[in-house]
Amino acid sequence: MPVPLHGLDPEAFPAAYLDLLDAVSFRAAAAGARLGVFDALAGEPLTAEQAAARTGTDPAGLRILLDALAGYGYLDRDRDRYADTPHTARWLRTDAPDSFVPVLRFWAAVLDHRWGDLEESVRRGEPSGDFYAWLERHPDTLADFQTMLRRLAAHLGDEIVALTPAGADRSLLDLGGGHAGYTVAFLRARPGLRATVVDLPGALERGARTVAEAGLADRVTLRPGDLFTTDLGHGHDLVLLCNIVHGYRPADVRTLLRRAATALRPGGRLTLLEPLADVPSRGPGPAEAFVRMFSLNLFHTQGGRAYGMPELAALLTEAGFTDVREAPLAGSDTDHVVTALRAPA
Ligand SMILES: C[S@@+](CC[C@H](N)C(=O)[O-])C[C@H]1O[C@@H](n2cnc3c(N)ncnc32)[C@H](O)[C@@H]1O
Protein backbone atom coordinates (compact mmCIF):
# COMPACT_ATOMS: atom_id res chain seq x y z
CA MET A 1 0.00 0.00 0.00
CA PRO A 2 1.54 3.32 -1.04
CA VAL A 3 0.65 5.30 2.09
CA PRO A 4 2.57 3.80 5.03
CA LEU A 5 -0.22 3.10 7.51
CA HIS A 6 1.58 0.81 9.89
CA GLY A 7 2.21 1.98 13.41
CA LEU A 8 -0.46 4.69 13.37
CA ASP A 9 -2.65 5.11 16.40
CA PRO A 10 -6.17 4.25 15.16
CA GLU A 11 -7.63 6.68 17.71
CA ALA A 12 -5.58 9.58 16.36
CA PHE A 13 -6.85 9.55 12.75
CA PRO A 14 -10.33 9.16 11.33
CA ALA A 15 -10.12 6.22 8.92
CA ALA A 16 -11.61 8.49 6.26
CA TYR A 17 -8.53 10.74 6.46
CA LEU A 18 -6.29 7.81 5.56
CA ASP A 19 -8.76 6.78 2.88
CA LEU A 20 -8.48 10.30 1.44
CA LEU A 21 -4.72 9.83 1.12
CA ASP A 22 -5.25 6.44 -0.50
CA ALA A 23 -7.83 7.86 -2.91
CA VAL A 24 -5.44 10.63 -3.96
CA SER A 25 -2.58 8.15 -4.20
CA PHE A 26 -4.67 5.97 -6.56
CA ARG A 27 -5.67 9.01 -8.63
CA ALA A 28 -2.06 10.22 -8.81
CA ALA A 29 -0.91 6.75 -9.94
CA ALA A 30 -3.58 6.83 -12.67
CA ALA A 31 -2.30 10.25 -13.78
CA GLY A 32 1.25 8.87 -13.84
CA ALA A 33 0.14 5.95 -16.00
CA ARG A 34 -2.04 8.05 -18.33
CA LEU A 35 0.73 10.62 -18.83
CA GLY A 36 3.31 7.90 -19.52
CA VAL A 37 5.46 8.91 -16.52
CA PHE A 38 6.34 5.37 -15.42
CA ASP A 39 7.32 4.40 -18.99
CA ALA A 40 9.41 7.57 -19.35
CA LEU A 41 11.37 6.62 -16.21
CA ALA A 42 12.13 3.12 -17.53
CA GLY A 43 15.76 3.97 -18.41
CA GLU A 44 17.99 6.16 -16.25
CA PRO A 45 16.65 8.39 -13.45
CA LEU A 46 15.38 11.71 -14.83
CA THR A 47 14.93 15.25 -13.57
CA ALA A 48 11.44 16.72 -13.68
CA GLU A 49 12.48 18.82 -16.72
CA GLN A 50 13.74 15.75 -18.60
CA ALA A 51 10.64 13.70 -17.69
CA ALA A 52 8.41 16.63 -18.74
CA ALA A 53 10.14 16.80 -22.12
CA ARG A 54 9.57 13.05 -22.63
CA THR A 55 5.92 13.12 -21.58
CA GLY A 56 4.93 16.46 -23.15
CA THR A 57 3.90 17.91 -19.78
CA ASP A 58 4.55 21.14 -17.88
CA PRO A 59 7.79 20.85 -15.83
CA ALA A 60 6.39 22.63 -12.78
CA GLY A 61 3.17 20.59 -12.79
CA LEU A 62 5.03 17.36 -13.38
CA ARG A 63 7.49 18.05 -10.55
CA ILE A 64 4.58 18.31 -8.10
CA LEU A 65 3.06 15.07 -9.41
CA LEU A 66 6.48 13.33 -9.22
CA ASP A 67 6.95 14.48 -5.63
CA ALA A 68 3.47 13.19 -4.75
CA LEU A 69 4.21 9.84 -6.42
CA ALA A 70 7.53 9.65 -4.56
CA GLY A 71 5.71 10.43 -1.32
CA TYR A 72 3.20 7.67 -1.96
CA GLY A 73 5.99 5.17 -2.70
CA TYR A 74 5.52 4.82 -6.46
CA LEU A 75 8.82 6.53 -7.30
CA ASP A 76 12.28 6.78 -5.78
CA ARG A 77 13.75 10.27 -5.53
CA ASP A 78 17.48 11.01 -5.25
CA ARG A 79 18.05 14.80 -5.03
CA ASP A 80 16.46 16.16 -8.25
CA ARG A 81 16.16 12.82 -10.05
CA TYR A 82 13.23 10.41 -10.08
CA ALA A 83 13.12 6.68 -10.89
CA ASP A 84 10.52 3.91 -10.88
CA THR A 85 10.62 1.72 -7.78
CA PRO A 86 11.05 -2.02 -8.53
CA HIS A 87 7.34 -2.49 -7.72
CA THR A 88 6.35 0.27 -10.16
CA ALA A 89 8.61 -1.19 -12.85
CA ARG A 90 6.95 -4.58 -12.31
CA TRP A 91 3.33 -3.40 -12.47
CA LEU A 92 2.94 0.11 -13.84
CA ARG A 93 4.94 0.14 -17.05
CA THR A 94 2.85 -0.59 -20.10
CA ASP A 95 5.41 -3.11 -21.43
CA ALA A 96 5.57 -5.14 -18.18
CA PRO A 97 4.19 -8.68 -18.52
CA ASP A 98 0.65 -8.59 -17.09
CA SER A 99 0.98 -4.84 -16.62
CA PHE A 100 -1.59 -3.44 -14.19
CA VAL A 101 -1.96 -0.28 -16.31
CA PRO A 102 -5.14 -1.33 -18.22
CA VAL A 103 -6.80 -2.21 -14.89
CA LEU A 104 -5.66 1.06 -13.28
CA ARG A 105 -6.88 3.12 -16.25
CA PHE A 106 -10.22 1.27 -16.40
CA TRP A 107 -11.08 1.74 -12.73
CA ALA A 108 -9.83 5.34 -12.74
CA ALA A 109 -12.14 6.05 -15.70
CA VAL A 110 -15.09 4.42 -13.90
CA LEU A 111 -14.46 6.42 -10.72
CA ASP A 112 -13.83 9.67 -12.62
CA HIS A 113 -16.77 9.45 -14.99
CA ARG A 114 -19.37 7.16 -13.44
CA TRP A 115 -19.22 7.48 -9.66
CA GLY A 116 -19.98 11.20 -9.29
CA ASP A 117 -23.66 10.49 -8.65
CA LEU A 118 -23.35 7.36 -6.46
CA GLU A 119 -25.79 8.80 -3.92
CA GLU A 120 -28.49 9.18 -6.59
CA SER A 121 -28.59 5.50 -7.54
CA VAL A 122 -28.70 4.49 -3.85
CA ARG A 123 -31.49 7.05 -3.25
CA ARG A 124 -33.55 6.04 -6.26
CA GLY A 125 -32.68 2.35 -6.51
CA GLU A 126 -31.88 2.81 -10.20
CA PRO A 127 -28.54 2.64 -12.00
CA SER A 128 -26.89 5.83 -13.20
CA GLY A 129 -27.23 4.96 -16.89
CA ASP A 130 -26.33 2.31 -19.44
CA PHE A 131 -22.79 1.26 -18.53
CA TYR A 132 -22.13 -0.83 -21.64
CA ALA A 133 -23.48 1.85 -24.01
CA TRP A 134 -21.08 4.28 -22.26
CA LEU A 135 -18.22 1.80 -22.69
CA GLU A 136 -19.01 1.36 -26.40
CA ARG A 137 -18.77 5.18 -26.77
CA HIS A 138 -15.31 5.20 -25.10
CA PRO A 139 -13.10 2.88 -27.15
CA ASP A 140 -9.95 3.40 -25.04
CA THR A 141 -11.72 2.44 -21.82
CA LEU A 142 -13.51 -0.41 -23.61
CA ALA A 143 -10.11 -1.69 -24.82
CA ASP A 144 -8.73 -1.56 -21.25
CA PHE A 145 -11.85 -3.35 -19.95
CA GLN A 146 -11.66 -6.15 -22.50
CA THR A 147 -7.87 -6.50 -22.01
CA MET A 148 -8.41 -6.86 -18.26
CA LEU A 149 -11.09 -9.52 -18.77
CA ARG A 150 -9.19 -11.29 -21.55
CA ARG A 151 -6.21 -11.70 -19.20
CA LEU A 152 -8.45 -13.12 -16.51
CA ALA A 153 -9.86 -15.56 -19.06
CA ALA A 154 -6.35 -16.65 -20.04
CA HIS A 155 -5.68 -17.29 -16.34
CA LEU A 156 -8.97 -19.06 -15.47
CA GLY A 157 -10.09 -20.55 -18.79
CA ASP A 158 -8.58 -24.03 -18.48
CA GLU A 159 -9.86 -24.46 -14.94
CA ILE A 160 -13.39 -23.50 -16.02
CA VAL A 161 -13.24 -25.97 -18.91
CA ALA A 162 -12.11 -28.69 -16.49
CA LEU A 163 -15.03 -27.92 -14.14
CA THR A 164 -17.56 -28.17 -16.99
CA PRO A 165 -18.35 -31.85 -17.58
CA ALA A 166 -17.48 -32.87 -21.15
CA GLY A 167 -20.02 -34.65 -23.32
CA ALA A 168 -20.11 -35.14 -27.08
CA ASP A 169 -20.78 -31.40 -27.32
CA ARG A 170 -20.85 -29.78 -30.75
CA SER A 171 -22.30 -26.31 -30.21
CA LEU A 172 -21.25 -23.67 -27.66
CA LEU A 173 -23.03 -20.34 -27.16
CA ASP A 174 -20.97 -17.70 -25.31
CA LEU A 175 -23.38 -14.96 -24.16
CA GLY A 176 -21.64 -11.63 -23.57
CA GLY A 177 -18.43 -13.42 -24.58
CA GLY A 178 -16.75 -10.14 -25.67
CA HIS A 179 -13.02 -10.85 -25.95
CA ALA A 180 -13.83 -14.54 -26.63
CA GLY A 181 -11.16 -15.83 -24.23
CA TYR A 182 -13.45 -18.44 -22.66
CA THR A 183 -14.68 -19.59 -26.07
CA VAL A 184 -11.07 -20.12 -27.14
CA ALA A 185 -10.29 -22.13 -23.98
CA PHE A 186 -13.24 -24.46 -24.67
CA LEU A 187 -12.51 -24.86 -28.39
CA ARG A 188 -8.86 -25.67 -27.74
CA ALA A 189 -9.79 -28.35 -25.22
CA ARG A 190 -12.73 -29.81 -27.19
CA PRO A 191 -11.94 -30.23 -30.89
CA GLY A 192 -15.50 -31.23 -31.90
CA LEU A 193 -16.95 -27.94 -30.67
CA ARG A 194 -18.01 -24.88 -32.68
CA ALA A 195 -19.01 -21.61 -31.02
CA THR A 196 -21.21 -18.54 -31.38
CA VAL A 197 -20.22 -15.46 -29.37
CA VAL A 198 -22.95 -12.86 -28.84
CA ASP A 199 -21.97 -9.38 -27.68
CA LEU A 200 -22.07 -5.69 -28.59
CA PRO A 201 -20.14 -4.69 -31.74
CA GLY A 202 -17.22 -2.86 -30.05
CA ALA A 203 -16.63 -5.75 -27.64
CA LEU A 204 -16.61 -8.25 -30.51
CA GLU A 205 -13.78 -6.36 -32.23
CA ARG A 206 -11.56 -7.64 -29.43
CA GLY A 207 -13.19 -11.09 -29.77
CA ALA A 208 -12.31 -11.20 -33.46
CA ARG A 209 -8.67 -10.56 -32.58
CA THR A 210 -8.54 -13.29 -29.93
CA VAL A 211 -10.14 -15.85 -32.23
CA ALA A 212 -7.84 -14.95 -35.15
CA GLU A 213 -4.72 -15.10 -32.95
CA ALA A 214 -5.79 -18.57 -31.77
CA GLY A 215 -6.30 -19.69 -35.40
CA LEU A 216 -9.92 -20.62 -34.61
CA ALA A 217 -11.83 -18.22 -36.87
CA ASP A 218 -13.31 -21.12 -38.90
CA ARG A 219 -14.99 -22.55 -35.75
CA VAL A 220 -16.42 -19.32 -34.32
CA THR A 221 -19.33 -17.08 -35.35
CA LEU A 222 -19.24 -13.61 -33.81
CA ARG A 223 -22.79 -12.32 -33.60
CA PRO A 224 -23.31 -8.65 -32.70
CA GLY A 225 -26.57 -8.16 -30.86
CA ASP A 226 -28.41 -7.56 -27.63
CA LEU A 227 -28.53 -10.51 -25.21
CA PHE A 228 -32.18 -9.79 -24.46
CA THR A 229 -33.49 -9.50 -28.02
CA THR A 230 -31.12 -11.23 -30.47
CA ASP A 231 -32.07 -14.63 -31.81
CA LEU A 232 -29.81 -17.02 -29.85
CA GLY A 233 -30.68 -20.06 -31.93
CA HIS A 234 -31.57 -23.35 -30.24
CA GLY A 235 -30.22 -26.84 -29.69
CA HIS A 236 -26.87 -25.65 -28.27
CA ASP A 237 -25.08 -28.20 -26.05
CA LEU A 238 -23.35 -25.66 -23.85
CA VAL A 239 -24.07 -22.03 -22.92
CA LEU A 240 -21.56 -19.78 -21.16
CA LEU A 241 -22.58 -16.79 -19.05
CA CYS A 242 -19.25 -15.56 -17.73
CA ASN A 243 -19.43 -12.41 -15.61
CA ILE A 244 -22.85 -11.51 -17.05
CA VAL A 245 -25.48 -12.28 -14.40
CA HIS A 246 -24.09 -9.80 -11.86
CA GLY A 247 -24.81 -6.95 -14.29
CA TYR A 248 -28.58 -7.32 -13.87
CA ARG A 249 -31.33 -7.16 -11.25
CA PRO A 250 -33.12 -10.44 -10.47
CA ALA A 251 -36.02 -9.92 -12.93
CA ASP A 252 -33.58 -9.44 -15.81
CA VAL A 253 -31.41 -12.35 -14.61
CA ARG A 254 -34.54 -14.54 -14.75
CA THR A 255 -35.24 -13.40 -18.33
CA LEU A 256 -31.65 -14.02 -19.37
CA LEU A 257 -31.49 -17.46 -17.76
CA ARG A 258 -34.77 -18.42 -19.45
CA ARG A 259 -33.35 -17.31 -22.79
CA ALA A 260 -30.23 -19.41 -22.10
CA ALA A 261 -32.43 -22.40 -21.21
CA THR A 262 -34.44 -22.00 -24.42
CA ALA A 263 -31.25 -21.85 -26.48
CA LEU A 264 -29.98 -25.13 -24.96
CA ARG A 265 -31.09 -28.60 -25.99
CA PRO A 266 -32.87 -30.51 -23.18
CA GLY A 267 -30.06 -31.94 -21.07
CA GLY A 268 -27.67 -29.24 -22.28
CA ARG A 269 -25.43 -27.49 -19.80
CA LEU A 270 -25.03 -23.91 -18.59
CA THR A 271 -21.73 -22.70 -17.12
CA LEU A 272 -21.67 -19.47 -15.16
CA LEU A 273 -18.63 -17.62 -13.89
CA GLU A 274 -19.44 -15.23 -11.03
CA PRO A 275 -17.77 -13.53 -8.08
CA LEU A 276 -20.10 -14.71 -5.32
CA ALA A 277 -21.24 -12.67 -2.31
CA ASP A 278 -21.71 -14.05 1.20
CA VAL A 279 -19.25 -16.92 0.86
CA PRO A 280 -19.03 -18.27 4.44
CA SER A 281 -15.41 -19.41 4.14
CA ARG A 282 -14.20 -15.99 2.92
CA GLY A 283 -13.19 -13.84 5.87
CA PRO A 284 -12.36 -10.13 5.89
CA GLY A 285 -9.53 -9.17 3.53
CA PRO A 286 -8.85 -7.98 -0.01
CA ALA A 287 -11.09 -10.61 -1.69
CA GLU A 288 -14.11 -9.70 0.42
CA ALA A 289 -13.34 -5.97 0.01
CA PHE A 290 -13.16 -6.43 -3.77
CA VAL A 291 -16.51 -8.23 -3.97
CA ARG A 292 -18.19 -5.49 -1.89
CA MET A 293 -16.63 -2.72 -4.01
CA PHE A 294 -17.59 -4.59 -7.17
CA SER A 295 -21.16 -5.10 -6.00
CA LEU A 296 -21.55 -1.39 -5.22
CA ASN A 297 -20.15 -0.52 -8.64
CA LEU A 298 -22.51 -3.00 -10.33
CA PHE A 299 -25.54 -1.62 -8.50
CA HIS A 300 -24.61 1.97 -9.29
CA THR A 301 -23.54 1.57 -12.91
CA GLN A 302 -25.75 -1.31 -14.09
CA GLY A 303 -28.44 -2.06 -11.53
CA GLY A 304 -26.90 -5.45 -10.73
CA ARG A 305 -24.91 -6.81 -7.79
CA ALA A 306 -22.84 -9.75 -6.64
CA TYR A 307 -25.28 -12.60 -5.90
CA GLY A 308 -25.04 -15.17 -3.15
CA MET A 309 -25.18 -18.84 -4.08
CA PRO A 310 -28.65 -19.61 -2.61
CA GLU A 311 -30.24 -16.77 -4.60
CA LEU A 312 -28.44 -17.76 -7.78
CA ALA A 313 -29.51 -21.39 -7.36
CA ALA A 314 -33.14 -20.29 -6.91
CA LEU A 315 -32.99 -18.14 -10.06
CA LEU A 316 -31.54 -21.06 -12.03
CA THR A 317 -34.22 -23.43 -10.76
CA GLU A 318 -36.99 -20.96 -11.63
CA ALA A 319 -35.55 -20.69 -15.16
CA GLY A 320 -35.82 -24.46 -15.68
CA PHE A 321 -32.36 -25.67 -14.69
CA THR A 322 -31.57 -28.68 -12.50
CA ASP A 323 -28.42 -30.23 -11.05
CA VAL A 324 -27.02 -26.85 -9.94
CA ARG A 325 -23.41 -27.18 -8.74
CA GLU A 326 -20.92 -24.62 -7.50
CA ALA A 327 -17.14 -24.81 -7.25
CA PRO A 328 -14.53 -22.27 -6.13
CA LEU A 329 -11.59 -21.72 -8.46
CA ALA A 330 -8.00 -22.39 -7.43
CA GLY A 331 -6.95 -19.45 -9.64
CA SER A 332 -9.20 -16.86 -7.99
CA ASP A 333 -10.20 -15.95 -4.46
CA THR A 334 -13.43 -14.26 -5.62
CA ASP A 335 -14.74 -16.12 -8.70
CA HIS A 336 -16.77 -19.33 -8.67
CA VAL A 337 -18.00 -21.66 -11.38
CA VAL A 338 -21.66 -22.64 -11.28
CA THR A 339 -22.99 -25.29 -13.64
CA ALA A 340 -26.56 -26.42 -14.24
CA LEU A 341 -28.48 -28.66 -16.65
CA ARG A 342 -31.45 -27.66 -18.71
CA ALA A 343 -34.03 -30.12 -17.44
CA PRO A 344 -34.23 -33.06 -19.89
CA ALA A 345 -37.48 -33.09 -21.97
C1 LIG B 1 -18.29 -8.19 -17.65
S1 LIG B 1 -18.16 -8.43 -19.36
C2 LIG B 1 -17.86 -10.18 -19.47
C3 LIG B 1 -17.08 -10.58 -20.68
C4 LIG B 1 -16.70 -12.07 -20.68
N1 LIG B 1 -17.85 -12.92 -20.69
C5 LIG B 1 -15.85 -12.36 -19.46
O1 LIG B 1 -16.29 -13.02 -18.54
O2 LIG B 1 -14.71 -11.92 -19.42
C6 LIG B 1 -19.83 -8.30 -19.92
C7 LIG B 1 -19.94 -8.44 -21.40
O3 LIG B 1 -21.34 -8.42 -21.73
C8 LIG B 1 -21.53 -7.57 -22.85
N2 LIG B 1 -22.89 -7.04 -22.76
C9 LIG B 1 -23.41 -6.29 -21.77
N3 LIG B 1 -24.69 -6.01 -22.01
C10 LIG B 1 -24.99 -6.59 -23.20
C11 LIG B 1 -26.18 -6.66 -23.98
N4 LIG B 1 -27.30 -6.07 -23.59
N5 LIG B 1 -26.12 -7.36 -25.13
C12 LIG B 1 -24.96 -7.95 -25.54
N6 LIG B 1 -23.82 -7.93 -24.82
C13 LIG B 1 -23.84 -7.25 -23.67
C14 LIG B 1 -20.45 -6.50 -22.70
O4 LIG B 1 -20.18 -5.86 -23.92
C15 LIG B 1 -19.28 -7.30 -22.17
O5 LIG B 1 -18.46 -7.82 -23.18
mmCIF file of N, CA and C and ligand atoms in Angstrom, residues 132 135-136 142 145-146 149-150 152-153 174-180 182 198-200 203 225-228 241-244 246 248 273 294 302, ligand 1:
data_model
loop_
_atom_site.group_PDB
_atom_site.id
_atom_site.type_symbol
_atom_site.label_atom_id
_atom_site.label_comp_id
_atom_site.label_asym_id
_atom_site.label_seq_id
_atom_site.Cartn_x
_atom_site.Cartn_y
_atom_site.Cartn_z
ATOM 1 N N TYR A 132 -22.764 -0.252 -20.449
ATOM 2 C CA TYR A 132 -22.129 -0.826 -21.645
ATOM 3 C C TYR A 132 -22.274 0.082 -22.859
ATOM 4 N N LEU A 135 -19.495 2.425 -22.325
ATOM 5 C CA LEU A 135 -18.218 1.795 -22.695
ATOM 6 C C LEU A 135 -18.041 1.778 -24.215
ATOM 7 N N GLU A 136 -19.112 1.431 -24.933
ATOM 8 C CA GLU A 136 -19.009 1.361 -26.395
ATOM 9 C C GLU A 136 -18.683 2.737 -26.991
ATOM 10 N N LEU A 142 -13.012 0.914 -23.204
ATOM 11 C CA LEU A 142 -13.506 -0.411 -23.607
ATOM 12 C C LEU A 142 -12.332 -1.358 -23.872
ATOM 13 N N PHE A 145 -10.914 -2.416 -20.595
ATOM 14 C CA PHE A 145 -11.854 -3.348 -19.945
ATOM 15 C C PHE A 145 -11.715 -4.752 -20.541
ATOM 16 N N GLN A 146 -11.735 -4.825 -21.867
ATOM 17 C CA GLN A 146 -11.659 -6.147 -22.499
ATOM 18 C C GLN A 146 -10.274 -6.774 -22.311
ATOM 19 N N LEU A 149 -10.296 -8.280 -18.839
ATOM 20 C CA LEU A 149 -11.087 -9.522 -18.772
ATOM 21 C C LEU A 149 -10.461 -10.643 -19.588
ATOM 22 N N ARG A 150 -9.849 -10.280 -20.707
ATOM 23 C CA ARG A 150 -9.189 -11.294 -21.548
ATOM 24 C C ARG A 150 -8.053 -11.968 -20.778
ATOM 25 N N LEU A 152 -7.864 -12.259 -17.535
ATOM 26 C CA LEU A 152 -8.447 -13.122 -16.509
ATOM 27 C C LEU A 152 -8.877 -14.444 -17.147
ATOM 28 N N ALA A 153 -9.429 -14.353 -18.354
ATOM 29 C CA ALA A 153 -9.862 -15.563 -19.056
ATOM 30 C C ALA A 153 -8.664 -16.462 -19.371
ATOM 31 N N ASP A 174 -21.637 -18.510 -26.331
ATOM 32 C CA ASP A 174 -20.974 -17.700 -25.310
ATOM 33 C C ASP A 174 -21.687 -16.347 -25.256
ATOM 34 N N LEU A 175 -22.546 -16.176 -24.259
ATOM 35 C CA LEU A 175 -23.376 -14.963 -24.162
ATOM 36 C C LEU A 175 -22.605 -13.852 -23.458
ATOM 37 N N GLY A 176 -22.463 -12.718 -24.123
ATOM 38 C CA GLY A 176 -21.636 -11.634 -23.571
ATOM 39 C C GLY A 176 -20.185 -12.065 -23.538
ATOM 40 N N GLY A 177 -19.778 -12.819 -24.558
ATOM 41 C CA GLY A 177 -18.432 -13.422 -24.575
ATOM 42 C C GLY A 177 -17.332 -12.439 -24.923
ATOM 43 N N GLY A 178 -17.694 -11.252 -25.442
ATOM 44 C CA GLY A 178 -16.748 -10.145 -25.669
ATOM 45 C C GLY A 178 -15.425 -10.557 -26.290
ATOM 46 N N HIS A 179 -14.386 -10.552 -25.490
ATOM 47 C CA HIS A 179 -13.020 -10.848 -25.949
ATOM 48 C C HIS A 179 -12.846 -12.295 -26.409
ATOM 49 N N ALA A 180 -13.817 -13.153 -26.151
ATOM 50 C CA ALA A 180 -13.826 -14.542 -26.628
ATOM 51 C C ALA A 180 -12.777 -15.447 -25.984
ATOM 52 N N TYR A 182 -12.913 -17.167 -23.178
ATOM 53 C CA TYR A 182 -13.447 -18.439 -22.660
ATOM 54 C C TYR A 182 -13.833 -19.367 -23.808
ATOM 55 N N VAL A 198 -22.021 -13.989 -28.688
ATOM 56 C CA VAL A 198 -22.948 -12.861 -28.839
ATOM 57 C C VAL A 198 -22.486 -11.732 -27.929
ATOM 58 N N ASP A 199 -22.351 -10.542 -28.494
ATOM 59 C CA ASP A 199 -21.972 -9.378 -27.680
ATOM 60 C C ASP A 199 -22.227 -8.115 -28.496
ATOM 61 N N LEU A 200 -21.923 -6.972 -27.901
ATOM 62 C CA LEU A 200 -22.070 -5.686 -28.592
ATOM 63 C C LEU A 200 -20.917 -5.535 -29.595
ATOM 64 N N ALA A 203 -17.229 -4.662 -28.416
ATOM 65 C CA ALA A 203 -16.626 -5.754 -27.639
ATOM 66 C C ALA A 203 -16.175 -6.881 -28.568
ATOM 67 N N GLY A 225 -25.146 -8.245 -31.186
ATOM 68 C CA GLY A 225 -26.565 -8.161 -30.863
ATOM 69 C C GLY A 225 -26.780 -7.996 -29.371
ATOM 70 N N ASP A 226 -28.032 -7.748 -29.026
ATOM 71 C CA ASP A 226 -28.415 -7.563 -27.629
ATOM 72 C C ASP A 226 -28.805 -8.914 -27.026
ATOM 73 N N LEU A 227 -28.268 -9.209 -25.844
ATOM 74 C CA LEU A 227 -28.529 -10.509 -25.207
ATOM 75 C C LEU A 227 -30.018 -10.745 -24.964
ATOM 76 N N PHE A 228 -30.772 -9.644 -24.826
ATOM 77 C CA PHE A 228 -32.185 -9.788 -24.456
ATOM 78 C C PHE A 228 -33.106 -9.862 -25.666
ATOM 79 N N LEU A 241 -22.221 -18.132 -19.535
ATOM 80 C CA LEU A 241 -22.576 -16.787 -19.046
ATOM 81 C C LEU A 241 -21.482 -16.399 -18.061
ATOM 82 N N CYS A 242 -20.387 -15.886 -18.590
ATOM 83 C CA CYS A 242 -19.246 -15.565 -17.730
ATOM 84 C C CYS A 242 -19.282 -14.085 -17.371
ATOM 85 N N ASN A 243 -19.421 -13.793 -16.102
ATOM 86 C CA ASN A 243 -19.433 -12.406 -15.612
ATOM 87 C C ASN A 243 -20.554 -11.584 -16.236
ATOM 88 N N ILE A 244 -21.711 -12.197 -16.422
ATOM 89 C CA ILE A 244 -22.846 -11.510 -17.046
ATOM 90 C C ILE A 244 -23.959 -11.283 -16.022
ATOM 91 N N HIS A 246 -24.212 -10.848 -12.890
ATOM 92 C CA HIS A 246 -24.086 -9.801 -11.860
ATOM 93 C C HIS A 246 -24.395 -8.401 -12.393
ATOM 94 N N TYR A 248 -27.128 -7.532 -13.759
ATOM 95 C CA TYR A 248 -28.578 -7.322 -13.871
ATOM 96 C C TYR A 248 -29.295 -7.556 -12.551
ATOM 97 N N LEU A 273 -19.772 -18.056 -14.689
ATOM 98 C CA LEU A 273 -18.632 -17.617 -13.886
ATOM 99 C C LEU A 273 -19.078 -16.365 -13.153
ATOM 100 N N PHE A 294 -17.076 -4.205 -5.856
ATOM 101 C CA PHE A 294 -17.586 -4.591 -7.175
ATOM 102 C C PHE A 294 -19.112 -4.547 -7.169
ATOM 103 N N GLN A 302 -24.968 -0.421 -13.230
ATOM 104 C CA GLN A 302 -25.748 -1.308 -14.093
ATOM 105 C C GLN A 302 -27.060 -1.767 -13.471
HETATM 106 C C1 LIG B 1 -18.294 -8.187 -17.652
HETATM 107 S S1 LIG B 1 -18.158 -8.425 -19.363
HETATM 108 C C2 LIG B 1 -17.860 -10.178 -19.466
HETATM 109 C C3 LIG B 1 -17.083 -10.583 -20.684
HETATM 110 C C4 LIG B 1 -16.700 -12.070 -20.682
HETATM 111 N N1 LIG B 1 -17.848 -12.917 -20.695
HETATM 112 C C5 LIG B 1 -15.853 -12.365 -19.463
HETATM 113 O O1 LIG B 1 -16.286 -13.016 -18.535
HETATM 114 O O2 LIG B 1 -14.708 -11.916 -19.425
HETATM 115 C C6 LIG B 1 -19.827 -8.300 -19.915
HETATM 116 C C7 LIG B 1 -19.942 -8.439 -21.405
HETATM 117 O O3 LIG B 1 -21.340 -8.420 -21.733
HETATM 118 C C8 LIG B 1 -21.526 -7.567 -22.848
HETATM 119 N N2 LIG B 1 -22.887 -7.035 -22.760
HETATM 120 C C9 LIG B 1 -23.414 -6.292 -21.773
HETATM 121 N N3 LIG B 1 -24.690 -6.009 -22.005
HETATM 122 C C10 LIG B 1 -24.990 -6.589 -23.196
HETATM 123 C C11 LIG B 1 -26.176 -6.661 -23.979
HETATM 124 N N4 LIG B 1 -27.298 -6.068 -23.588
HETATM 125 N N5 LIG B 1 -26.124 -7.360 -25.125
HETATM 126 C C12 LIG B 1 -24.963 -7.945 -25.536
HETATM 127 N N6 LIG B 1 -23.824 -7.934 -24.820
HETATM 128 C C13 LIG B 1 -23.840 -7.250 -23.672
HETATM 129 C C14 LIG B 1 -20.452 -6.503 -22.702
HETATM 130 O O4 LIG B 1 -20.175 -5.856 -23.922
HETATM 131 C C15 LIG B 1 -19.282 -7.303 -22.169
HETATM 132 O O5 LIG B 1 -18.465 -7.824 -23.182
#
